[in-house]
Amino acid sequence: MIKEFKLPELGENVASGTLGKLLVKVGDVVAEGQNVLEIETDKAVAEIPSGVSGKITEIRVKEGAAIRPGEVVFLVETAAAPTAAAQAPEPAAAPAAVEAPKPAAPTAAPAQPAPPPAQPVAGAVPRPGLVRAAPSVRAKARELGVDLNEVPTADPSGRVTLQEVLAFARGGAAPAAAAPAAEEEAPAKPAPAAASAPAVSGGTTVEPFSAIRRKTAEHMTECWTTIPHVTHFDKADVTGLEELRKKYGKRVEAAGGRLTITSFVLKALPEVLKRFPKFNASLDMAGQQAVYKHFYNIGVAVDTPNGLLVPVIKDADRKSIVEMSVELGELAAKARERKLALENMQGGTFTVTNLGGLGGHAFTPIINAPETAILGMSRAVMEPVWAGGQFVPRLMLPFSLSYDHRLIDGADAARFLRRLIEVLEQPWVLFLEA
């Protein structure tokens, strides 16, 4: 018996991936549960196990090709073939094969009312692969249970609008709204700029984007063009924290982690986020509402040879500094080795990115939609601070807090960052008030 092995679901909000590497070839015998291929998504590389056992007879997808859940990867000849042959002569089998076409004709007539959702706009057809849509449109589609791949659109670039999703969900015609389509298409306009590059005497090298870089570029473009960013800057005196880090660093190392200033920031953030819930929320612009989350999953950006990855520390409010230090080290190692599972990259409610190890005193981090804020950390340096009638050397840590101005005002950001700084400068505040 020949069975199809189809790519399974890759995780929440993962519409497609790239076949990075095939671990098998035609003629190989695979067992159910054996890893057979590597799929690259926007933030991770996942090994996919086979769902069937048998001998591979045909591979239908090449390495480097885009693929989405449900597509056939290869065909397998299973050991169940003799059983199927033995069942074929049964009397019921032949009539079933003959009878099947009969209902097919009648069913076609009643089924005619169903096609209208796919006919609303001339030339609009479902599109395989990654569908272009704004975050708010994707959120509404998930809420309504609509598969964006099935929504017809009038946009030549394939970008789905909110009106088209709502019309599809109602089972009616998707409106050919020219104005909204133009607005949605706006982020894609800068692309033609790359068409004409000036001639240079030294020559050029063209390097195609990797799957991670391509998806990162798409996501960052969408985040930057749909979210009105504002960045607030401030500094924390972490002289005392640095002394604590040196004092207790060995204890954390004994547990398998590394105590850093980031460890203290991760511990302080949940308490601050609880006090300022707008920073632990997401926006549903389709429904004109904010969604406040009562769980605290902190994403931490990790620089890897393959690009920027953001593993997530789940339930940070329930973990100790030691636990988070160990977990962060493990996640960072997996990120650099491309061994992060998809679940390690999903569910974040707030993100921290630290460039302190590389230098710089400030930057403007881009918000990781659908989150509403991101905290950037730069290099801590000794600075003269006026205290007690004289200048004293203090270790000052610069923060850059980018926030979504649709939900968060400047005063909110200033208060949020001042509270975080207060907790870091006086850690015992957590014990007194948290």
CSV table of C-alpha atoms in Angstrom, one decimal:
chain,number,residue,atom,x,y,z
A,1,MET,CA,0.0,0.0,0.0
A,2,ILE,CA,1.3,3.5,-0.9
A,3,LYS,CA,0.8,6.1,1.7
A,4,GLU,CA,1.5,9.9,1.6
A,5,PHE,CA,3.6,11.6,4.2
A,6,LYS,CA,2.3,15.1,4.6
A,7,LEU,CA,4.0,17.9,6.5
A,8,PRO,CA,2.2,18.2,9.9
A,9,GLU,CA,1.2,21.4,11.6
A,10,LEU,CA,4.3,23.4,12.6
A,11,GLY,CA,2.9,25.3,15.5
A,12,GLU,CA,0.8,28.3,16.4
A,13,ASN,CA,0.7,31.0,13.6
A,14,VAL,CA,3.3,29.1,11.5
A,15,ALA,CA,1.7,29.1,8.0
A,16,SER,CA,4.7,27.7,6.1
A,17,GLY,CA,8.4,26.8,6.2
A,18,THR,CA,11.3,26.0,4.0
A,19,LEU,CA,12.6,22.4,3.5
A,20,GLY,CA,16.1,23.0,4.8
A,21,LYS,CA,17.4,19.4,4.6
A,22,LEU,CA,16.1,15.9,3.7
A,23,LEU,CA,17.4,13.3,6.0
A,24,VAL,CA,16.3,10.4,3.8
A,25,LYS,CA,16.3,9.5,0.1
A,26,VAL,CA,14.3,7.3,-2.3
A,27,GLY,CA,14.8,3.6,-1.4
A,28,ASP,CA,15.4,4.3,2.3
A,29,VAL,CA,13.3,2.4,4.8
A,30,VAL,CA,11.9,4.6,7.5
A,31,ALA,CA,10.2,3.9,10.8
A,32,GLU,CA,7.4,5.8,12.3
A,33,GLY,CA,8.8,8.5,14.6
A,34,GLN,CA,12.1,8.6,12.8
A,35,ASN,CA,13.3,12.2,11.9
A,36,VAL,CA,13.1,12.5,8.1
A,37,LEU,CA,13.6,16.2,7.3
A,38,GLU,CA,14.4,19.6,8.7
A,39,ILE,CA,12.0,22.5,8.3
A,40,GLU,CA,13.2,26.1,8.6
A,41,THR,CA,10.6,28.6,9.8
A,42,ASP,CA,11.0,32.3,10.6
A,43,LYS,CA,12.6,31.7,13.9
A,44,ALA,CA,13.7,28.0,14.2
A,45,VAL,CA,14.8,24.9,12.5
A,46,ALA,CA,12.6,21.9,13.5
A,47,GLU,CA,13.3,18.2,12.8
A,48,ILE,CA,10.1,16.5,11.6
A,49,PRO,CA,9.5,12.8,12.3
A,50,SER,CA,7.8,10.4,9.9
A,51,GLY,CA,4.2,9.5,10.6
A,52,VAL,CA,4.4,6.2,8.7
A,53,SER,CA,6.7,3.2,8.4
A,54,GLY,CA,7.9,1.7,5.1
A,55,LYS,CA,10.1,2.2,2.0
A,56,ILE,CA,10.3,5.7,0.4
A,57,THR,CA,9.3,5.4,-3.3
A,58,GLU,CA,9.0,9.0,-4.3
A,59,ILE,CA,10.1,12.4,-2.9
A,60,ARG,CA,8.0,15.3,-4.1
A,61,VAL,CA,9.6,18.3,-2.5
A,62,LYS,CA,13.2,19.5,-3.1
A,63,GLU,CA,15.5,21.1,-0.5
A,64,GLY,CA,15.1,24.8,-0.4
A,65,ALA,CA,11.5,24.8,-1.5
A,66,ALA,CA,8.7,26.5,0.4
A,67,ILE,CA,6.2,24.1,1.9
A,68,ARG,CA,3.2,24.4,4.1
A,69,PRO,CA,1.4,22.0,6.4
A,70,GLY,CA,-0.7,19.4,4.5
A,71,GLU,CA,1.6,19.3,1.5
A,72,VAL,CA,2.8,15.8,0.5
A,73,VAL,CA,6.6,15.4,1.1
A,74,PHE,CA,7.1,11.8,0.0
A,75,LEU,CA,5.3,8.5,-0.7
A,76,VAL,CA,5.9,5.4,1.3
A,77,GLU,CA,5.3,1.8,0.4
A,78,THR,CA,4.0,0.3,3.7
A,79,ALA,CA,4.0,-3.4,4.8
A,80,ALA,CA,0.2,-3.2,4.8
A,81,ALA,CA,0.1,-3.6,1.0
A,82,PRO,CA,-0.7,-7.4,1.1
A,83,THR,CA,-3.6,-6.8,3.4
A,84,ALA,CA,-5.1,-4.3,1.0
A,85,ALA,CA,-4.7,-6.7,-1.8
A,86,ALA,CA,-6.5,-9.4,0.1
A,87,GLN,CA,-9.4,-7.1,0.8
A,88,ALA,CA,-9.8,-6.0,-2.8
A,89,PRO,CA,-11.7,-9.1,-4.0
A,90,GLU,CA,-14.5,-8.6,-1.4
A,91,PRO,CA,-17.9,-8.2,-3.1
A,92,ALA,CA,-18.5,-4.9,-1.5
A,93,ALA,CA,-15.4,-3.4,-3.0
A,94,ALA,CA,-16.4,-3.5,-6.6
A,95,PRO,CA,-19.9,-2.0,-6.2
A,96,ALA,CA,-18.4,0.7,-4.1
A,97,ALA,CA,-16.0,1.7,-6.9
A,98,VAL,CA,-18.9,1.7,-9.4
A,99,GLU,CA,-21.4,3.4,-7.2
A,100,ALA,CA,-19.0,6.2,-6.2
A,101,PRO,CA,-19.3,8.3,-9.4
A,102,LYS,CA,-23.2,8.3,-9.3
A,103,PRO,CA,-23.5,10.4,-6.2
A,104,ALA,CA,-20.8,12.6,-7.5
A,105,ALA,CA,-23.0,14.1,-10.3
A,106,PRO,CA,-25.9,14.9,-8.1
A,107,THR,CA,-23.7,16.4,-5.4
A,108,ALA,CA,-22.2,18.8,-7.9
A,109,ALA,CA,-25.6,20.5,-8.3
A,110,PRO,CA,-26.3,21.3,-4.7
A,111,ALA,CA,-22.7,22.2,-4.1
A,112,GLN,CA,-23.0,25.1,-6.6
A,113,PRO,CA,-24.1,27.6,-3.9
A,114,ALA,CA,-20.7,27.0,-2.1
A,115,PRO,CA,-18.4,28.6,-4.7
A,116,PRO,CA,-19.6,32.2,-4.4
A,117,PRO,CA,-17.0,33.0,-1.6
A,118,ALA,CA,-14.3,32.2,-4.1
A,119,GLN,CA,-15.8,34.2,-7.0
A,120,PRO,CA,-16.3,37.7,-5.5
A,121,VAL,CA,-13.5,39.3,-7.4
A,122,ALA,CA,-12.2,38.5,-10.9
A,123,GLY,CA,-9.0,36.6,-10.8
A,124,ALA,CA,-9.1,36.1,-7.0
A,125,VAL,CA,-8.0,32.6,-6.1
A,126,PRO,CA,-6.7,30.9,-3.0
A,127,ARG,CA,-2.9,31.2,-2.7
A,128,PRO,CA,-0.7,28.4,-1.4
A,129,GLY,CA,2.2,29.3,0.8
A,130,LEU,CA,2.7,32.2,3.2
A,131,VAL,CA,-0.2,34.7,3.0
A,132,ARG,CA,0.5,38.4,3.3
A,133,ALA,CA,-1.7,40.1,5.9
A,134,ALA,CA,-1.4,42.6,8.7
A,135,PRO,CA,-1.2,41.3,12.3
A,136,SER,CA,-4.7,42.6,13.1
A,137,VAL,CA,-6.0,40.7,10.0
A,138,ARG,CA,-4.3,37.5,11.1
A,139,ALA,CA,-5.7,37.9,14.6
A,140,LYS,CA,-9.2,38.4,13.3
A,141,ALA,CA,-8.8,35.4,11.0
A,142,ARG,CA,-7.8,33.2,14.0
A,143,GLU,CA,-10.7,34.5,16.0
A,144,LEU,CA,-13.2,33.6,13.3
A,145,GLY,CA,-11.5,30.3,12.4
A,146,VAL,CA,-10.7,31.4,8.9
A,147,ASP,CA,-7.8,29.9,6.9
A,148,LEU,CA,-6.1,32.9,5.2
A,149,ASN,CA,-5.0,30.6,2.4
A,150,GLU,CA,-8.6,30.1,1.4
A,151,VAL,CA,-9.6,33.8,1.4
A,152,PRO,CA,-9.7,35.3,-2.2
A,153,THR,CA,-8.2,38.7,-2.6
A,154,ALA,CA,-8.3,41.4,-5.3
A,155,ASP,CA,-4.8,42.6,-4.3
A,156,PRO,CA,-2.3,41.6,-7.1
A,157,SER,CA,0.4,41.0,-4.5
A,158,GLY,CA,-1.8,38.5,-2.6
A,159,ARG,CA,-2.3,40.7,0.5
A,160,VAL,CA,-5.5,39.9,2.4
A,161,THR,CA,-7.5,42.7,3.9
A,162,LEU,CA,-9.8,42.7,6.9
A,163,GLN,CA,-12.9,43.3,4.7
A,164,GLU,CA,-12.1,40.2,2.7
A,165,VAL,CA,-11.7,38.1,5.8
A,166,LEU,CA,-15.0,39.3,7.3
A,167,ALA,CA,-16.8,38.7,4.0
A,168,PHE,CA,-15.3,35.2,3.7
A,169,ALA,CA,-16.3,34.4,7.3
A,170,ARG,CA,-19.9,35.4,6.5
A,171,GLY,CA,-19.9,33.2,3.4
A,172,GLY,CA,-20.6,36.2,1.2
A,173,ALA,CA,-18.6,38.0,-1.5
A,174,ALA,CA,-15.4,39.7,-0.5
A,175,PRO,CA,-15.7,43.4,-1.3
A,176,ALA,CA,-13.4,44.7,-3.9
A,177,ALA,CA,-12.4,47.6,-1.7
A,178,ALA,CA,-9.8,49.5,-3.7
A,179,ALA,CA,-8.9,52.0,-1.0
A,180,PRO,CA,-8.2,49.5,1.8
A,181,ALA,CA,-6.2,47.3,-0.5
A,182,ALA,CA,-4.0,50.2,-1.4
A,183,GLU,CA,-3.4,51.0,2.2
A,184,GLU,CA,-2.6,47.4,3.1
A,185,GLU,CA,-0.2,47.3,0.1
A,186,ALA,CA,1.7,50.3,1.2
A,187,PRO,CA,4.4,48.5,3.2
A,188,ALA,CA,5.4,46.6,0.1
A,189,LYS,CA,6.1,49.7,-2.0
A,190,PRO,CA,9.8,50.1,-1.0
A,191,ALA,CA,10.6,46.8,-2.7
A,192,PRO,CA,11.1,48.2,-6.3
A,193,ALA,CA,14.0,50.3,-5.0
A,194,ALA,CA,16.3,47.3,-5.2
A,195,ALA,CA,15.6,47.0,-8.9
A,196,SER,CA,18.3,49.4,-10.1
A,197,ALA,CA,21.6,49.2,-8.3
A,198,PRO,CA,24.4,51.6,-9.4
A,199,ALA,CA,27.2,50.0,-11.4
A,200,VAL,CA,30.5,49.7,-9.4
A,201,SER,CA,34.0,48.8,-10.5
A,202,GLY,CA,34.7,46.3,-7.7
A,203,GLY,CA,31.9,43.9,-8.6
A,204,THR,CA,29.2,42.5,-6.4
A,205,THR,CA,28.1,39.3,-4.7
A,206,VAL,CA,24.5,38.3,-4.5
A,207,GLU,CA,23.5,36.2,-1.5
A,208,PRO,CA,20.0,34.9,-1.3
A,209,PHE,CA,18.2,35.3,2.1
A,210,SER,CA,18.1,32.2,4.3
A,211,ALA,CA,14.7,31.2,5.4
A,212,ILE,CA,15.3,32.8,8.9
A,213,ARG,CA,16.6,36.0,7.4
A,214,ARG,CA,13.7,36.2,4.9
A,215,LYS,CA,11.0,35.7,7.5
A,216,THR,CA,12.8,38.0,9.9
A,217,ALA,CA,12.9,40.7,7.2
A,218,GLU,CA,9.2,40.3,6.5
A,219,HIS,CA,8.2,40.3,10.2
A,220,MET,CA,10.3,43.4,11.0
A,221,THR,CA,9.0,45.3,8.0
A,222,GLU,CA,5.4,44.5,9.1
A,223,CYS,CA,6.2,45.5,12.7
A,224,TRP,CA,7.9,48.8,11.8
A,225,THR,CA,5.2,49.8,9.2
A,226,THR,CA,2.1,48.9,11.2
A,227,ILE,CA,3.2,50.0,14.8
A,228,PRO,CA,3.8,53.7,15.6
A,229,HIS,CA,7.1,53.3,17.6
A,230,VAL,CA,8.3,55.7,20.2
A,231,THR,CA,11.5,55.0,22.2
A,232,HIS,CA,12.1,56.3,25.8
A,233,PHE,CA,15.6,56.3,27.2
A,234,ASP,CA,16.8,56.2,30.8
A,235,LYS,CA,19.6,54.8,33.0
A,236,ALA,CA,19.8,52.7,36.1
A,237,ASP,CA,22.5,52.7,38.7
A,238,VAL,CA,23.4,49.0,38.9
A,239,THR,CA,26.5,49.3,41.0
A,240,GLY,CA,24.8,47.4,43.8
A,241,LEU,CA,23.6,44.7,41.4
A,242,GLU,CA,27.0,44.2,40.1
A,243,GLU,CA,28.3,43.6,43.6
A,244,LEU,CA,25.5,41.0,44.1
A,245,ARG,CA,26.3,39.4,40.8
A,246,LYS,CA,30.0,38.9,41.8
A,247,LYS,CA,29.0,37.7,45.3
A,248,TYR,CA,26.5,35.1,44.2
A,249,GLY,CA,27.7,34.2,40.7
A,250,LYS,CA,29.4,31.0,41.8
A,251,ARG,CA,26.2,29.7,43.3
A,252,VAL,CA,24.4,30.2,40.0
A,253,GLU,CA,27.3,28.5,38.2
A,254,ALA,CA,27.0,25.5,40.5
A,255,ALA,CA,23.4,25.2,39.3
A,256,GLY,CA,24.4,25.2,35.7
A,257,GLY,CA,23.7,28.9,34.8
A,258,ARG,CA,25.4,32.2,34.6
A,259,LEU,CA,24.4,35.2,36.7
A,260,THR,CA,24.2,38.4,34.7
A,261,ILE,CA,22.6,41.8,35.0
A,262,THR,CA,20.0,40.4,32.5
A,263,SER,CA,19.1,37.8,35.1
A,264,PHE,CA,18.1,40.5,37.6
A,265,VAL,CA,16.1,42.4,34.9
A,266,LEU,CA,14.2,39.2,34.0
A,267,LYS,CA,13.3,38.8,37.7
A,268,ALA,CA,12.2,42.4,38.1
A,269,LEU,CA,10.1,42.7,34.9
A,270,PRO,CA,7.0,40.6,35.9
A,271,GLU,CA,6.4,42.7,38.9
A,272,VAL,CA,6.7,45.9,36.8
A,273,LEU,CA,4.5,44.4,34.1
A,274,LYS,CA,1.8,43.6,36.6
A,275,ARG,CA,1.8,47.2,37.8
A,276,PHE,CA,1.7,48.5,34.2
A,277,PRO,CA,-0.5,45.9,32.3
A,278,LYS,CA,-0.4,47.9,29.0
A,279,PHE,CA,3.1,46.7,28.4
A,280,ASN,CA,2.0,43.0,28.7
A,281,ALA,CA,-0.8,43.3,26.2
A,282,SER,CA,-1.6,43.1,22.5
A,283,LEU,CA,-3.9,45.1,20.2
A,284,ASP,CA,-6.9,43.8,18.3
A,285,MET,CA,-7.3,46.7,15.9
A,286,ALA,CA,-10.1,44.9,14.0
A,287,GLY,CA,-12.1,44.8,17.2
A,288,GLN,CA,-10.8,48.1,18.4
A,289,GLN,CA,-9.7,46.6,21.7
A,290,ALA,CA,-6.7,45.8,23.8
A,291,VAL,CA,-6.1,42.2,25.1
A,292,TYR,CA,-4.4,42.2,28.5
A,293,LYS,CA,-2.5,39.0,29.4
A,294,HIS,CA,-2.3,37.6,32.9
A,295,PHE,CA,0.8,35.5,32.2
A,296,TYR,CA,4.3,36.7,31.8
A,297,ASN,CA,6.4,35.1,29.1
A,298,ILE,CA,9.6,37.0,28.5
A,299,GLY,CA,11.3,36.7,25.1
A,300,VAL,CA,15.1,37.3,25.1
A,301,ALA,CA,16.8,38.1,21.8
A,302,VAL,CA,19.8,35.9,21.1
A,303,ASP,CA,22.5,36.8,18.5
A,304,THR,CA,23.4,33.6,16.4
A,305,PRO,CA,25.4,32.9,13.3
A,306,ASN,CA,22.0,32.3,11.5
A,307,GLY,CA,20.4,35.5,12.6
A,308,LEU,CA,18.4,36.9,15.5
A,309,LEU,CA,16.3,34.4,17.4
A,310,VAL,CA,14.0,35.1,20.3
A,311,PRO,CA,13.4,32.2,22.7
A,312,VAL,CA,10.8,32.7,25.4
A,313,ILE,CA,11.1,32.1,29.1
A,314,LYS,CA,7.5,31.0,30.1
A,315,ASP,CA,5.9,32.0,33.4
A,316,ALA,CA,8.8,34.2,34.4
A,317,ASP,CA,6.8,35.5,37.4
A,318,ARG,CA,7.0,32.0,38.9
A,319,LYS,CA,10.7,31.4,38.5
A,320,SER,CA,13.7,32.4,40.6
A,321,ILE,CA,16.8,34.2,39.4
A,322,VAL,CA,18.7,30.9,39.4
A,323,GLU,CA,16.0,29.1,37.4
A,324,MET,CA,15.9,31.8,34.8
A,325,SER,CA,19.6,32.1,34.5
A,326,VAL,CA,19.9,28.3,33.9
A,327,GLU,CA,17.0,28.3,31.4
A,328,LEU,CA,18.3,31.4,29.5
A,329,GLY,CA,21.7,29.7,29.1
A,330,GLU,CA,20.1,26.5,27.8
A,331,LEU,CA,17.8,28.4,25.4
A,332,ALA,CA,20.7,30.5,24.1
A,333,ALA,CA,22.8,27.4,23.5
A,334,LYS,CA,20.0,25.7,21.6
A,335,ALA,CA,19.4,28.9,19.5
A,336,ARG,CA,23.1,29.0,18.4
A,337,GLU,CA,23.0,25.3,17.6
A,338,ARG,CA,19.7,25.6,15.7
A,339,LYS,CA,18.0,23.2,18.0
A,340,LEU,CA,15.2,25.4,19.4
A,341,ALA,CA,11.8,23.8,19.2
A,342,LEU,CA,8.9,25.9,17.9
A,343,GLU,CA,7.3,26.0,21.3
A,344,ASN,CA,10.4,27.6,22.6
A,345,MET,CA,9.8,30.6,20.3
A,346,GLN,CA,6.1,31.2,20.8
A,347,GLY,CA,3.8,32.8,23.4
A,348,GLY,CA,5.9,35.8,24.3
A,349,THR,CA,4.3,38.8,25.9
A,350,PHE,CA,7.3,41.1,26.3
A,351,THR,CA,10.8,41.1,24.8
A,352,VAL,CA,14.2,42.0,26.1
A,353,THR,CA,17.2,42.6,23.8
A,354,ASN,CA,20.7,43.2,25.2
A,355,LEU,CA,23.5,44.7,23.0
A,356,GLY,CA,25.7,45.5,26.1
A,357,GLY,CA,28.2,42.8,25.2
A,358,LEU,CA,28.9,44.5,21.8
A,359,GLY,CA,28.9,48.2,22.9
A,360,GLY,CA,26.8,51.3,22.3
A,361,HIS,CA,24.9,53.5,24.7
A,362,ALA,CA,21.4,53.6,23.1
A,363,PHE,CA,19.4,52.1,20.2
A,364,THR,CA,15.8,51.8,19.0
A,365,PRO,CA,14.6,48.2,19.3
A,366,ILE,CA,11.7,47.2,17.0
A,367,ILE,CA,8.6,45.9,18.8
A,368,ASN,CA,8.0,42.2,18.3
A,369,ALA,CA,4.3,42.2,17.2
A,370,PRO,CA,1.8,41.4,18.6
A,371,GLU,CA,3.5,42.7,21.7
A,372,THR,CA,3.2,46.3,22.7
A,373,ALA,CA,6.7,47.0,24.0
A,374,ILE,CA,10.4,45.9,24.0
A,375,LEU,CA,13.2,46.7,26.3
A,376,GLY,CA,16.7,47.4,25.0
A,377,MET,CA,19.8,47.2,27.2
A,378,SER,CA,23.1,48.7,26.3
A,379,ARG,CA,26.6,48.5,27.8
A,380,ALA,CA,26.9,49.5,31.5
A,381,VAL,CA,29.7,52.0,32.0
A,382,MET,CA,31.2,53.8,35.0
A,383,GLU,CA,30.0,57.5,35.0
A,384,PRO,CA,30.4,60.3,37.5
A,385,VAL,CA,27.2,60.9,39.4
A,386,TRP,CA,26.6,63.8,41.7
A,387,ALA,CA,25.7,62.5,45.1
A,388,GLY,CA,26.3,63.9,48.7
A,389,GLY,CA,27.9,67.1,47.4
A,390,GLN,CA,30.4,65.4,45.2
A,391,PHE,CA,30.9,63.3,42.1
A,392,VAL,CA,31.1,59.5,42.7
A,393,PRO,CA,31.7,56.7,40.2
A,394,ARG,CA,28.6,54.6,39.6
A,395,LEU,CA,28.0,51.8,37.1
A,396,MET,CA,25.1,53.1,34.9
A,397,LEU,CA,23.1,50.8,32.7
A,398,PRO,CA,21.3,52.5,29.7
A,399,PHE,CA,17.8,51.4,28.8
A,400,SER,CA,15.9,51.9,25.5
A,401,LEU,CA,12.2,51.2,25.8
A,402,SER,CA,10.2,51.1,22.5
A,403,TYR,CA,6.4,51.1,22.9
A,404,ASP,CA,3.3,51.1,20.7
A,405,HIS,CA,1.9,54.6,20.9
A,406,ARG,CA,-1.6,53.4,19.9
A,407,LEU,CA,-2.0,52.0,23.4
A,408,ILE,CA,0.9,53.4,25.5
A,409,ASP,CA,1.5,57.1,26.1
A,410,GLY,CA,4.9,58.8,26.9
A,411,ALA,CA,4.0,59.2,30.5
A,412,ASP,CA,3.2,55.5,30.9
A,413,ALA,CA,6.6,54.6,29.4
A,414,ALA,CA,8.4,57.0,31.7
A,415,ARG,CA,6.7,55.6,34.8
A,416,PHE,CA,7.3,52.0,33.7
A,417,LEU,CA,11.0,52.5,33.2
A,418,ARG,CA,11.4,54.5,36.4
A,419,ARG,CA,9.7,51.6,38.4
A,420,LEU,CA,12.0,49.1,36.8
A,421,ILE,CA,15.0,51.2,37.6
A,422,GLU,CA,13.8,51.6,41.2
A,423,VAL,CA,13.5,47.9,41.6
A,424,LEU,CA,17.0,47.3,40.2
A,425,GLU,CA,18.6,50.0,42.3
A,426,GLN,CA,16.8,48.8,45.4
A,427,PRO,CA,16.1,45.1,45.0
A,428,TRP,CA,14.6,44.8,48.5
A,429,VAL,CA,11.6,46.7,47.1
A,430,LEU,CA,10.5,43.4,45.6
A,431,PHE,CA,10.3,41.9,49.1
A,432,LEU,CA,8.5,44.9,50.6
A,433,GLU,CA,5.9,45.5,47.9
A,434,ALA,CA,5.6,42.6,45.5
